[in-house]
CSV table of C-alpha atoms and ligand atoms in Angstrom, one decimal:
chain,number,residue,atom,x,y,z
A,23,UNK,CA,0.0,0.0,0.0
A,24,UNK,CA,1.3,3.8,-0.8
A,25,UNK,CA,-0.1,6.9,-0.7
A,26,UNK,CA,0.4,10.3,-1.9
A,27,UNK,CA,0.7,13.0,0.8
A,28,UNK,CA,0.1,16.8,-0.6
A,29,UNK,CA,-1.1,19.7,1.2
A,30,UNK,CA,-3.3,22.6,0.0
A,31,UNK,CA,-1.4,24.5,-2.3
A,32,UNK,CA,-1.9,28.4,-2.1
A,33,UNK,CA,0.3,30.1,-4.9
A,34,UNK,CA,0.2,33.0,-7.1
A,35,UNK,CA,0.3,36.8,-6.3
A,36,UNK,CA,-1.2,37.7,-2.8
A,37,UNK,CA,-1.1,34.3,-1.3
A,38,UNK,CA,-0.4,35.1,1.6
A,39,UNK,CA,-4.0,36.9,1.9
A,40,UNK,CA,-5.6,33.4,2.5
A,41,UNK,CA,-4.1,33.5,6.2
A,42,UNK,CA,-7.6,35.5,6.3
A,43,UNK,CA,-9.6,32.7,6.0
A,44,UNK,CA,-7.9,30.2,8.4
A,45,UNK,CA,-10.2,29.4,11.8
A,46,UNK,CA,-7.9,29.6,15.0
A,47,UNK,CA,-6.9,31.6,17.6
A,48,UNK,CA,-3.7,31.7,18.4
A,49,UNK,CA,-0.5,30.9,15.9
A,50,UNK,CA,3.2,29.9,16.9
A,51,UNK,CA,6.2,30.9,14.0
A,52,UNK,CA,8.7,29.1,14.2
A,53,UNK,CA,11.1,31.3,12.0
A,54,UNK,CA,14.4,32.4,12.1
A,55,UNK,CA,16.3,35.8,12.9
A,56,UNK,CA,17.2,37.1,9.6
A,57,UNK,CA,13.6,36.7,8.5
A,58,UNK,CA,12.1,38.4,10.9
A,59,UNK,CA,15.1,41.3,10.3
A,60,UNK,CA,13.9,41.0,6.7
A,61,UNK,CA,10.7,42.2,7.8
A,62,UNK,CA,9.3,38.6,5.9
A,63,UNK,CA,7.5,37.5,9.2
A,64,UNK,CA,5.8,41.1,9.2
A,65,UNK,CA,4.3,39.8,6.0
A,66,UNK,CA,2.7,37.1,8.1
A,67,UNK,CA,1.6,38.6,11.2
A,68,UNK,CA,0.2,41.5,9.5
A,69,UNK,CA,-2.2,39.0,8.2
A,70,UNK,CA,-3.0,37.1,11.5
A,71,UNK,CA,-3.6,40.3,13.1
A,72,UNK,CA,-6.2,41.2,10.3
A,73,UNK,CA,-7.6,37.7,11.1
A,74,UNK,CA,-7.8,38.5,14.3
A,75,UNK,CA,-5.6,35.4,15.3
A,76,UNK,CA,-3.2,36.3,18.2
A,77,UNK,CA,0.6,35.3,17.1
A,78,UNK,CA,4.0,34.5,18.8
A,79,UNK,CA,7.2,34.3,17.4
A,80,UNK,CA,9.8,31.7,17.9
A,81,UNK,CA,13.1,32.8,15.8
A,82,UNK,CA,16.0,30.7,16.8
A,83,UNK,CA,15.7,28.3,14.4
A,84,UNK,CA,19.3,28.1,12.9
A,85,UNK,CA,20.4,26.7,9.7
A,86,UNK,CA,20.3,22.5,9.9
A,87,UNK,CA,18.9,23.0,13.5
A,88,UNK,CA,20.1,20.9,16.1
A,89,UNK,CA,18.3,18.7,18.7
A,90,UNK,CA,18.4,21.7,21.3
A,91,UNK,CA,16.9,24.1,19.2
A,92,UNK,CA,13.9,22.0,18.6
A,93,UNK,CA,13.4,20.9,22.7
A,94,UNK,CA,13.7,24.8,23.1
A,95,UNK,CA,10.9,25.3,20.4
A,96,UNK,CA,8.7,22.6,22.6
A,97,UNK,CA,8.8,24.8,26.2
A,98,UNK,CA,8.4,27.8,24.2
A,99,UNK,CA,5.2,25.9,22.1
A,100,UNK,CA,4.1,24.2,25.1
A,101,UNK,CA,3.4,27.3,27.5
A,102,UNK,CA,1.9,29.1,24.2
A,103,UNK,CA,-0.5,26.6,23.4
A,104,UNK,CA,-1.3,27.4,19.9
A,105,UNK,CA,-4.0,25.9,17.6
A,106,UNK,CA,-1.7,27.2,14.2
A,107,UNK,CA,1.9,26.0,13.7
A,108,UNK,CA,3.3,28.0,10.9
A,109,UNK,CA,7.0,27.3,9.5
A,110,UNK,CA,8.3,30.2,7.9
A,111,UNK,CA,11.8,30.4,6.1
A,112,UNK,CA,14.1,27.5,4.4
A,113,UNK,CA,14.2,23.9,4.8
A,114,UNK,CA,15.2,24.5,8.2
A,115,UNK,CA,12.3,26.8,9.7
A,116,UNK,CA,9.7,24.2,8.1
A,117,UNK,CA,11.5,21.1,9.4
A,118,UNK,CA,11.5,22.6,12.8
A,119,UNK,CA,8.0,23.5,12.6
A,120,UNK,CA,7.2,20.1,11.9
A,121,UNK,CA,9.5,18.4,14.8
A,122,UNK,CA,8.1,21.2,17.7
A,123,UNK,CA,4.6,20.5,16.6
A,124,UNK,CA,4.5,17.0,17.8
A,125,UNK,CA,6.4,18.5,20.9
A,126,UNK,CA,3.1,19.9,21.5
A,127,UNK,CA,1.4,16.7,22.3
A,128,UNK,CA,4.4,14.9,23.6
A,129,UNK,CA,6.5,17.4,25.3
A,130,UNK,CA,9.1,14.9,26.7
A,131,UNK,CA,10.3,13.6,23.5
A,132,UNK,CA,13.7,13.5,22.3
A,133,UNK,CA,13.4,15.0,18.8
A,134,UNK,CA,15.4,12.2,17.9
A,135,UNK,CA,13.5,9.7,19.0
A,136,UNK,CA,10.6,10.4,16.7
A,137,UNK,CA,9.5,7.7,14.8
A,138,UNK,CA,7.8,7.1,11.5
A,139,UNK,CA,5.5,4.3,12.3
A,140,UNK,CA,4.2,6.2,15.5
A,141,UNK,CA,1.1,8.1,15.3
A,142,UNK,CA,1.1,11.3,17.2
A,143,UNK,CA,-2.5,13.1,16.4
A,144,UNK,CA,-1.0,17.0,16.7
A,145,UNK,CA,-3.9,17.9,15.1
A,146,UNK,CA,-6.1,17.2,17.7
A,147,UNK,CA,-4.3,20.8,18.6
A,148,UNK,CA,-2.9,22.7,16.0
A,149,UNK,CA,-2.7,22.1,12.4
A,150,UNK,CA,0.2,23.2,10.5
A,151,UNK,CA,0.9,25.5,7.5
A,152,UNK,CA,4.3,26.0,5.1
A,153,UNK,CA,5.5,29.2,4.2
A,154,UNK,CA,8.7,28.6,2.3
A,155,UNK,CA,11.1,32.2,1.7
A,156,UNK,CA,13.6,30.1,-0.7
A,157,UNK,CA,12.5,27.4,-3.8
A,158,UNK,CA,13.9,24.7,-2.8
A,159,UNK,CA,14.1,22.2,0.0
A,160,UNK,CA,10.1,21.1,-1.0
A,161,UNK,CA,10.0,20.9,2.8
A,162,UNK,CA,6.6,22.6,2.4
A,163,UNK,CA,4.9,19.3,0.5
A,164,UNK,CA,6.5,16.6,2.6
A,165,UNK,CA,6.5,14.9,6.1
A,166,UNK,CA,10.7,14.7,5.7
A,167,UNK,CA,12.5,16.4,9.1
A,168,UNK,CA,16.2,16.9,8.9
A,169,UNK,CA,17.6,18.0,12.3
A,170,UNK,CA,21.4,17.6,13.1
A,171,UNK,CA,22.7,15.9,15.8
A,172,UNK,CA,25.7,18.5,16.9
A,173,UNK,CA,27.1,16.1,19.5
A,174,UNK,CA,28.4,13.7,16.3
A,175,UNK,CA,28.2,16.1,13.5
A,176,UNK,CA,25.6,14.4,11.6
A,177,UNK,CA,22.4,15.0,9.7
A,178,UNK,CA,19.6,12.9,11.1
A,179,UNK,CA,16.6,12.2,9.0
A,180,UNK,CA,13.3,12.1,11.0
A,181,UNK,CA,9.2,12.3,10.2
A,182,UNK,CA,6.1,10.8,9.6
A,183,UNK,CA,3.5,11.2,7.3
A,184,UNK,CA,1.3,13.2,9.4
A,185,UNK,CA,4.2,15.9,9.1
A,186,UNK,CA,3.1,17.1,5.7
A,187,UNK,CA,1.5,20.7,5.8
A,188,UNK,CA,-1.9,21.1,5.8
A,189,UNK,CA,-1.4,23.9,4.1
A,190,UNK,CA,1.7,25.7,1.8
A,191,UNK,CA,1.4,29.3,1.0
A,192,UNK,CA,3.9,30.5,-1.8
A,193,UNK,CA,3.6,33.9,-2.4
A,194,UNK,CA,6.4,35.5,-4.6
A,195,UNK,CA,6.7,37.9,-2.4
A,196,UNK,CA,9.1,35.6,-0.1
A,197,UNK,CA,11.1,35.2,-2.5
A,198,UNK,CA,11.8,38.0,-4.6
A,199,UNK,CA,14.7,39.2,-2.5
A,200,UNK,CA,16.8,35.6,-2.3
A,201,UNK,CA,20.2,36.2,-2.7
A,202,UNK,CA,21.8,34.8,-6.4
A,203,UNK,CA,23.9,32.3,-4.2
A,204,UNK,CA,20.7,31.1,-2.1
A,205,UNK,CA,18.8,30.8,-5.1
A,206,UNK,CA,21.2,28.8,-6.8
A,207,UNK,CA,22.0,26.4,-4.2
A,208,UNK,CA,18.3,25.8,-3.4
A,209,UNK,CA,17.5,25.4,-7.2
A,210,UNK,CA,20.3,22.9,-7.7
A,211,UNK,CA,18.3,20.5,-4.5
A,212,UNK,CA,15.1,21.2,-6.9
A,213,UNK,CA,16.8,19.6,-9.3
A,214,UNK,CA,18.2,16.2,-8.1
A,215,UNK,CA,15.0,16.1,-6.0
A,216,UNK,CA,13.0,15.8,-8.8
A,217,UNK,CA,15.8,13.7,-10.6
A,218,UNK,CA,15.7,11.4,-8.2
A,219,UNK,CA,12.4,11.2,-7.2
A,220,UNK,CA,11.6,10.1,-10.9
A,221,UNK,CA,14.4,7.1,-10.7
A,222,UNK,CA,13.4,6.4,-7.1
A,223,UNK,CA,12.7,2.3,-7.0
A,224,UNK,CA,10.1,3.6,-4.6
A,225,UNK,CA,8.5,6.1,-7.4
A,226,UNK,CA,5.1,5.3,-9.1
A,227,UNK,CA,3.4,6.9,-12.3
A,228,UNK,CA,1.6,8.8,-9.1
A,229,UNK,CA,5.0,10.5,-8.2
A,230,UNK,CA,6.3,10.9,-12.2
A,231,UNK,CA,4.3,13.7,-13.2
A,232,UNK,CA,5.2,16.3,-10.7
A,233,UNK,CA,9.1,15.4,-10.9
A,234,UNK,CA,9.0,15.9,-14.5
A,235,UNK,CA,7.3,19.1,-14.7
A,236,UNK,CA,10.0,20.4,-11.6
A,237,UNK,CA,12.9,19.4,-13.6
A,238,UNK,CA,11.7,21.1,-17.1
A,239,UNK,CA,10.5,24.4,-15.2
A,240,UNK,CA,13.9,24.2,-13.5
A,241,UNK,CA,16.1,24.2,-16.0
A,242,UNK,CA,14.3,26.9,-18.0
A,243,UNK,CA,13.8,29.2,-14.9
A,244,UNK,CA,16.5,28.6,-12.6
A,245,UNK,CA,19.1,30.3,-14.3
A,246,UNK,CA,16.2,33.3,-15.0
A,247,UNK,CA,16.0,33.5,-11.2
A,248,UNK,CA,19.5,33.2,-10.3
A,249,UNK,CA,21.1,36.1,-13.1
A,250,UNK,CA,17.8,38.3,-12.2
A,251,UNK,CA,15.8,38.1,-9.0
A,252,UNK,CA,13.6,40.7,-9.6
A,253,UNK,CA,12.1,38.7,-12.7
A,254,UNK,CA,8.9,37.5,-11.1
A,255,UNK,CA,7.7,35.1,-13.0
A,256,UNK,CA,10.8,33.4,-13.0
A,257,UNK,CA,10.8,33.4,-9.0
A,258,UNK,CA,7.0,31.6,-9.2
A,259,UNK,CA,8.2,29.2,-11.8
A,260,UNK,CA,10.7,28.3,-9.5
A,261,UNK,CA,8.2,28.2,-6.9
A,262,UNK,CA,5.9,25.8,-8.3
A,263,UNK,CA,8.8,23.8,-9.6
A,264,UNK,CA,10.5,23.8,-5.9
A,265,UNK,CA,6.9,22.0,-4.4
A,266,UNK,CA,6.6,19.6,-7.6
A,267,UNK,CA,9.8,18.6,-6.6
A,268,UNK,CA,8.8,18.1,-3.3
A,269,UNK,CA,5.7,16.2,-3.6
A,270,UNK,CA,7.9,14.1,-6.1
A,271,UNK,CA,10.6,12.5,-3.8
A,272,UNK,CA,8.5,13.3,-0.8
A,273,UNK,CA,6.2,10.5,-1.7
A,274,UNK,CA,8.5,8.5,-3.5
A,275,UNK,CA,12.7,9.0,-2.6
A,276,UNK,CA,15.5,10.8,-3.0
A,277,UNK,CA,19.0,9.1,-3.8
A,278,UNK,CA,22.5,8.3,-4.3
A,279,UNK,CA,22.7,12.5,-4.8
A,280,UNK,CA,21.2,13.1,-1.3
A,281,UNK,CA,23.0,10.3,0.4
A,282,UNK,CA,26.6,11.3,-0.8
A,283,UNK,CA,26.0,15.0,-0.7
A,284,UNK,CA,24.0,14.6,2.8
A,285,UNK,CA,27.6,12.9,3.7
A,286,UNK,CA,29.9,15.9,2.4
A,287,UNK,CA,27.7,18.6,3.9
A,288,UNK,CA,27.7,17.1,7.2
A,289,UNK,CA,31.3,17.1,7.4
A,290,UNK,CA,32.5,20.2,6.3
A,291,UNK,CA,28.9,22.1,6.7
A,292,UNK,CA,28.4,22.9,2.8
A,293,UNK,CA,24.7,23.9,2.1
A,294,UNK,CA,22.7,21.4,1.4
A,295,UNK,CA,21.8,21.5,-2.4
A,296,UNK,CA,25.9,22.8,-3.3
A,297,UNK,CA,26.8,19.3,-2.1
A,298,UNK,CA,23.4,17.3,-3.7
A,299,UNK,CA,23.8,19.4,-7.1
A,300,UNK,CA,27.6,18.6,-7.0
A,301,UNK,CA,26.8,14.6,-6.2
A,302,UNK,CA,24.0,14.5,-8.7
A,303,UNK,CA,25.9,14.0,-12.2
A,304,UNK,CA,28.6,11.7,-10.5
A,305,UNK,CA,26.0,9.3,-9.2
A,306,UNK,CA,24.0,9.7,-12.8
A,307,UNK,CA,26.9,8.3,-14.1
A,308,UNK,CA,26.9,5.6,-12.2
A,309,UNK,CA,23.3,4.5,-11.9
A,310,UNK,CA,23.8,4.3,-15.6
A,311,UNK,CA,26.7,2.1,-16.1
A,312,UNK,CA,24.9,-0.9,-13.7
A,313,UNK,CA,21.0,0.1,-15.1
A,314,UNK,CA,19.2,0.0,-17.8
A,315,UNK,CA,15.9,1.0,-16.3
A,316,UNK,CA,17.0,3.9,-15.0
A,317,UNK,CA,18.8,4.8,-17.8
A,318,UNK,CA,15.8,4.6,-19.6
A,319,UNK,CA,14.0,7.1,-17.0
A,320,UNK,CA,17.0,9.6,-17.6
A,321,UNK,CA,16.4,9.5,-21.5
A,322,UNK,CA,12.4,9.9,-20.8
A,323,UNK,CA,13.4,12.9,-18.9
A,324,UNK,CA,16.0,14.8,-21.2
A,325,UNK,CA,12.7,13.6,-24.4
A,326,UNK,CA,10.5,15.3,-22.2
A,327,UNK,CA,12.8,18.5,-21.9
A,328,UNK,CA,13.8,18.8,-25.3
A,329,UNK,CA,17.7,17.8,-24.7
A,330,UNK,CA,17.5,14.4,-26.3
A,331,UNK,CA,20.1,13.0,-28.7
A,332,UNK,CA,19.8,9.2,-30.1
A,333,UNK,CA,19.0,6.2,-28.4
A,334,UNK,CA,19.0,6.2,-24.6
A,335,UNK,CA,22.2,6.3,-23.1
A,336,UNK,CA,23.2,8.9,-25.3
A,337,UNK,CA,20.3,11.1,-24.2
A,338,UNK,CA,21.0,9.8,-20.5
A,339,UNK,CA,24.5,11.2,-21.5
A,340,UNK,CA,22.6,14.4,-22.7
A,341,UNK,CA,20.8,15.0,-19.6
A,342,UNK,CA,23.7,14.9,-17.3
A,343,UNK,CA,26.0,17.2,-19.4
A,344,UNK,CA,23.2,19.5,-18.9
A,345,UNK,CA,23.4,18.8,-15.4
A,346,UNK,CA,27.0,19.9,-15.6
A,347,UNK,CA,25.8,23.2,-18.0
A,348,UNK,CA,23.1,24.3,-15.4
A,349,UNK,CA,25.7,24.2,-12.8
A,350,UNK,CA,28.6,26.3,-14.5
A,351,UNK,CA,26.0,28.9,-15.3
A,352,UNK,CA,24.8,28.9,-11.5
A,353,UNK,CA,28.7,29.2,-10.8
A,354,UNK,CA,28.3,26.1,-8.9
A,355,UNK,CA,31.0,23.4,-7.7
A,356,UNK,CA,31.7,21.1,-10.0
A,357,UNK,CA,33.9,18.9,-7.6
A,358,UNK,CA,34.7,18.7,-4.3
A,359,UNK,CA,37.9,20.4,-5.0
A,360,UNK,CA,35.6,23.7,-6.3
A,361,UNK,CA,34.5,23.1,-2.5
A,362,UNK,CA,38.2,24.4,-1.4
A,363,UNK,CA,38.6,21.4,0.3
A,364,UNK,CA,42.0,20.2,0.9
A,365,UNK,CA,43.2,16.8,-0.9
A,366,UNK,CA,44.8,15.3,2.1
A,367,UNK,CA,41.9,16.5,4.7
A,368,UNK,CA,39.1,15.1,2.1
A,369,UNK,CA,40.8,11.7,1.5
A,370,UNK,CA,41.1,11.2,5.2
A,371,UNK,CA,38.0,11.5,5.4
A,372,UNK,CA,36.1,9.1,2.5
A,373,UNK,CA,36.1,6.5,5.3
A,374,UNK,CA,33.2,8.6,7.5
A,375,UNK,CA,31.7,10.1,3.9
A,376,UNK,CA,31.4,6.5,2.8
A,377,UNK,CA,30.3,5.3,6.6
A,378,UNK,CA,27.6,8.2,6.4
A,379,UNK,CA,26.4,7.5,3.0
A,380,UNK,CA,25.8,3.9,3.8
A,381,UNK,CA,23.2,4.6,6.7
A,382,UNK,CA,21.1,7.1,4.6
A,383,UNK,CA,18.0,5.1,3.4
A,384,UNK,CA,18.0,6.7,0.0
A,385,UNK,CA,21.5,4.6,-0.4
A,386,UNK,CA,18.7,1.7,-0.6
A,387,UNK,CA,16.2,3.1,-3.1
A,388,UNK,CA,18.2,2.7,-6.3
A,389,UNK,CA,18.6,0.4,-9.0
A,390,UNK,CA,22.1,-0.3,-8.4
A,391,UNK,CA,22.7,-0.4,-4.6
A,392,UNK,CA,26.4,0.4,-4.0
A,393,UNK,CA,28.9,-1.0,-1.6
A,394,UNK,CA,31.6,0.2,0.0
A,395,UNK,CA,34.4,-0.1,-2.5
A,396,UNK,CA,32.0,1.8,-5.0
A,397,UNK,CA,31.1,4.7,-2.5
A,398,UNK,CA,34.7,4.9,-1.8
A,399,UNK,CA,35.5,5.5,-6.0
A,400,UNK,CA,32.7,7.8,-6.4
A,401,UNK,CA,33.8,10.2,-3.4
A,402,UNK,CA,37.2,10.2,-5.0
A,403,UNK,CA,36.1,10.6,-8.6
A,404,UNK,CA,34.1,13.7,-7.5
A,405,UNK,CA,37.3,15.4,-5.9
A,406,UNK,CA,39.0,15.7,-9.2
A,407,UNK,CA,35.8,16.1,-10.8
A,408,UNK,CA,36.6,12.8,-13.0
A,409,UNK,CA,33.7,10.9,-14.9
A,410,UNK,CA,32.3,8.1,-13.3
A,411,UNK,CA,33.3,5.3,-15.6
A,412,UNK,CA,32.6,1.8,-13.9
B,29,FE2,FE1,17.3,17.9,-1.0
């Protein structure tokens, strides 16, 4: 049995006006600093207050928040009591939304002890909304939680399916001011999202449609949005394709791009979709040499975008020199190396990368599972930014 989380989507200009038709009476923002500096959560309280819904804000979510951020979020949530939960920012505000909201109803547990299979009924208190300020992460259509676990530096991947939004409000107006760096970054994750998502062994002609749709928007509107962030309908392009992405590998899985990037970032804190974006083409390359199926999916992908060239390894081929294209024009990584990581330091290190890359699920939800020996080629191929050729 599978099923096919998605929240109401709100979208388009003046989105964020449908906060006036929510029922409650008190909402809890879980938001960070700089977007309440950026006057963005003003946006959103100016509506509650119209709605005559009584707001507080929590703002010390920090970027890949860590355990303690999230058990401070549940005393703050806890005395507040609110029927609204509303993560507004990155991946990282709506992730901790999502982890302090079943706080709420269980307020002694460790955020790292939340399990999938559990039920946790928040809703009998609060329901929760997205309100993403970058186009990226998805984290607005799926249950997915990524918290970090300072004590041992690593990335720990949490949820359940009641985590989805019930609702995501995308308003351009979020997003307009992005930074070119932020928006590149966040539109590279867009794109092996919804790459992956489509190859996923856990993806279904339910998941296809939205991860194709992502990845053609993408690549004609990410670089749009990254050389000019003023061009609005570039930013709600990006938008949509960001939350098509989302509800793509959020029902299905992301893969060998997440697990090995997940891996780099963790060690030497690189944002998130730099090190998925810069993963993505390497572990293309070698889905394709053990697979023909998904080889086959890659070549439906670059038909259905236009980049197609022969039979289907060469437009496979096609789709990941794009890849490669998108990310010079973004002024991307396109190796570790780019990273300004230091040779000795990174080799001494393929041992944890590989180690971490191993205990990601999305290792599993390929069509050619690697082992160790493999992982440990890959991370070395991508330092010199060599192709993957076995
Ligand atoms: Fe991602």
């Amino acid at each position: 049995m599978w099923t096919f989380s998605c929240p109401i989507i709100v979208y388009g200009d003046n989105s964020l006006e449908y906060i006036l038709q929510l029922q409650g009476k008190k909402a809890f923002i879980v938001t960070d600093k700089n977007i309440v500096k950026l006057g963005l959560a003003k946006l959103v309280t100016d509506q509650l207050d119209e709605a005559n819904i009584e707001w507080e804000i929590f703002d010390e979510i920090e970027p890949e928040p860590s355990l303690n951020t999230i058990k401070k979020g549940g005393v703050a949530i806890g005395k507040y009591q609110p029927d609204w939960v509303i993560g507004l920012g990155g991946g990282s505000c709506m992730d901790a939304a999502k982890a302090i909201i079943i706080l709420l109803v269980q307020p002694d547990l460790e955020p790292d002890c939340l399990v999938a299979s559990d039920t946790y009924n928040f809703r009998d208190k609060a329901r929760l909304m997205a309100i993403p300020t970058t186009s990226g992460t998805g984290s607005e259509a799926t249950w997915a939680i990524v918290l970090t676990d300072t004590e041992n530096q690593r990335k720990i991947g949490l949820g359940t399916s009641e985590c989805t939004p019930d609702i995501a409000i995308l308003d351009p107006v979020m997003v307009i001011g992005m930074p070119p760096k932020i928006t590149a970054d966040s539109g590279m994750d867009v794109v092996c999202q919804a790459i992956e998502g489509y190859v996923s062994t856990w993806g279904s002609s339910i998941t296809a449609g939205p991860g194709l749709i992502a990845i053609k928007q993408a690549f004609e509107f990410l670089p749009k949005a990254y050389k000019n962030g003023e061009d609005i309908d570039a930013r709600k392009e990006m938008q949509n394709a960001a939350i098509l992405a989302g509800l793509s590998f959020g029902n299905s899985m992301a893969g060998l791009g997440h697990s090995t990037g997940h891996a780099l970032g963790g060690i030497y804190h690189i944002p998130h979709g730099r090190t998925v974006g810069l993963f993505l083409p390497y572990t293309m390359e070698y889905l394709m040499n053990g697979s023909e199926e998904t080889t086959a999916k890659y070549a439906e992908i670059a038909r259905f975008c236009g980049i197609a060239s022969g039979d289907d390894k060469k437009s496979a081929q096609a789709l990941v020199a794009k890849i490669r294209e998108l990310s010079k024009e973004l002024d991307q990584p396109l190796s570790v190396k780019d990273c300004g990581i230091e040779k000795d330091k990174y080799d001494a290190s393929i041992p944890d990368l590989v180690d971490r890359a191993l205990n990601e699920v999305m290792t599993m939800t390929v069509t050619r599972i690697p082992d160790v020996e493999d992982l440990e080629k890959i991370f070395s191929c991508a330092y010199e930014g060599k192709r993957i050729d076995f």
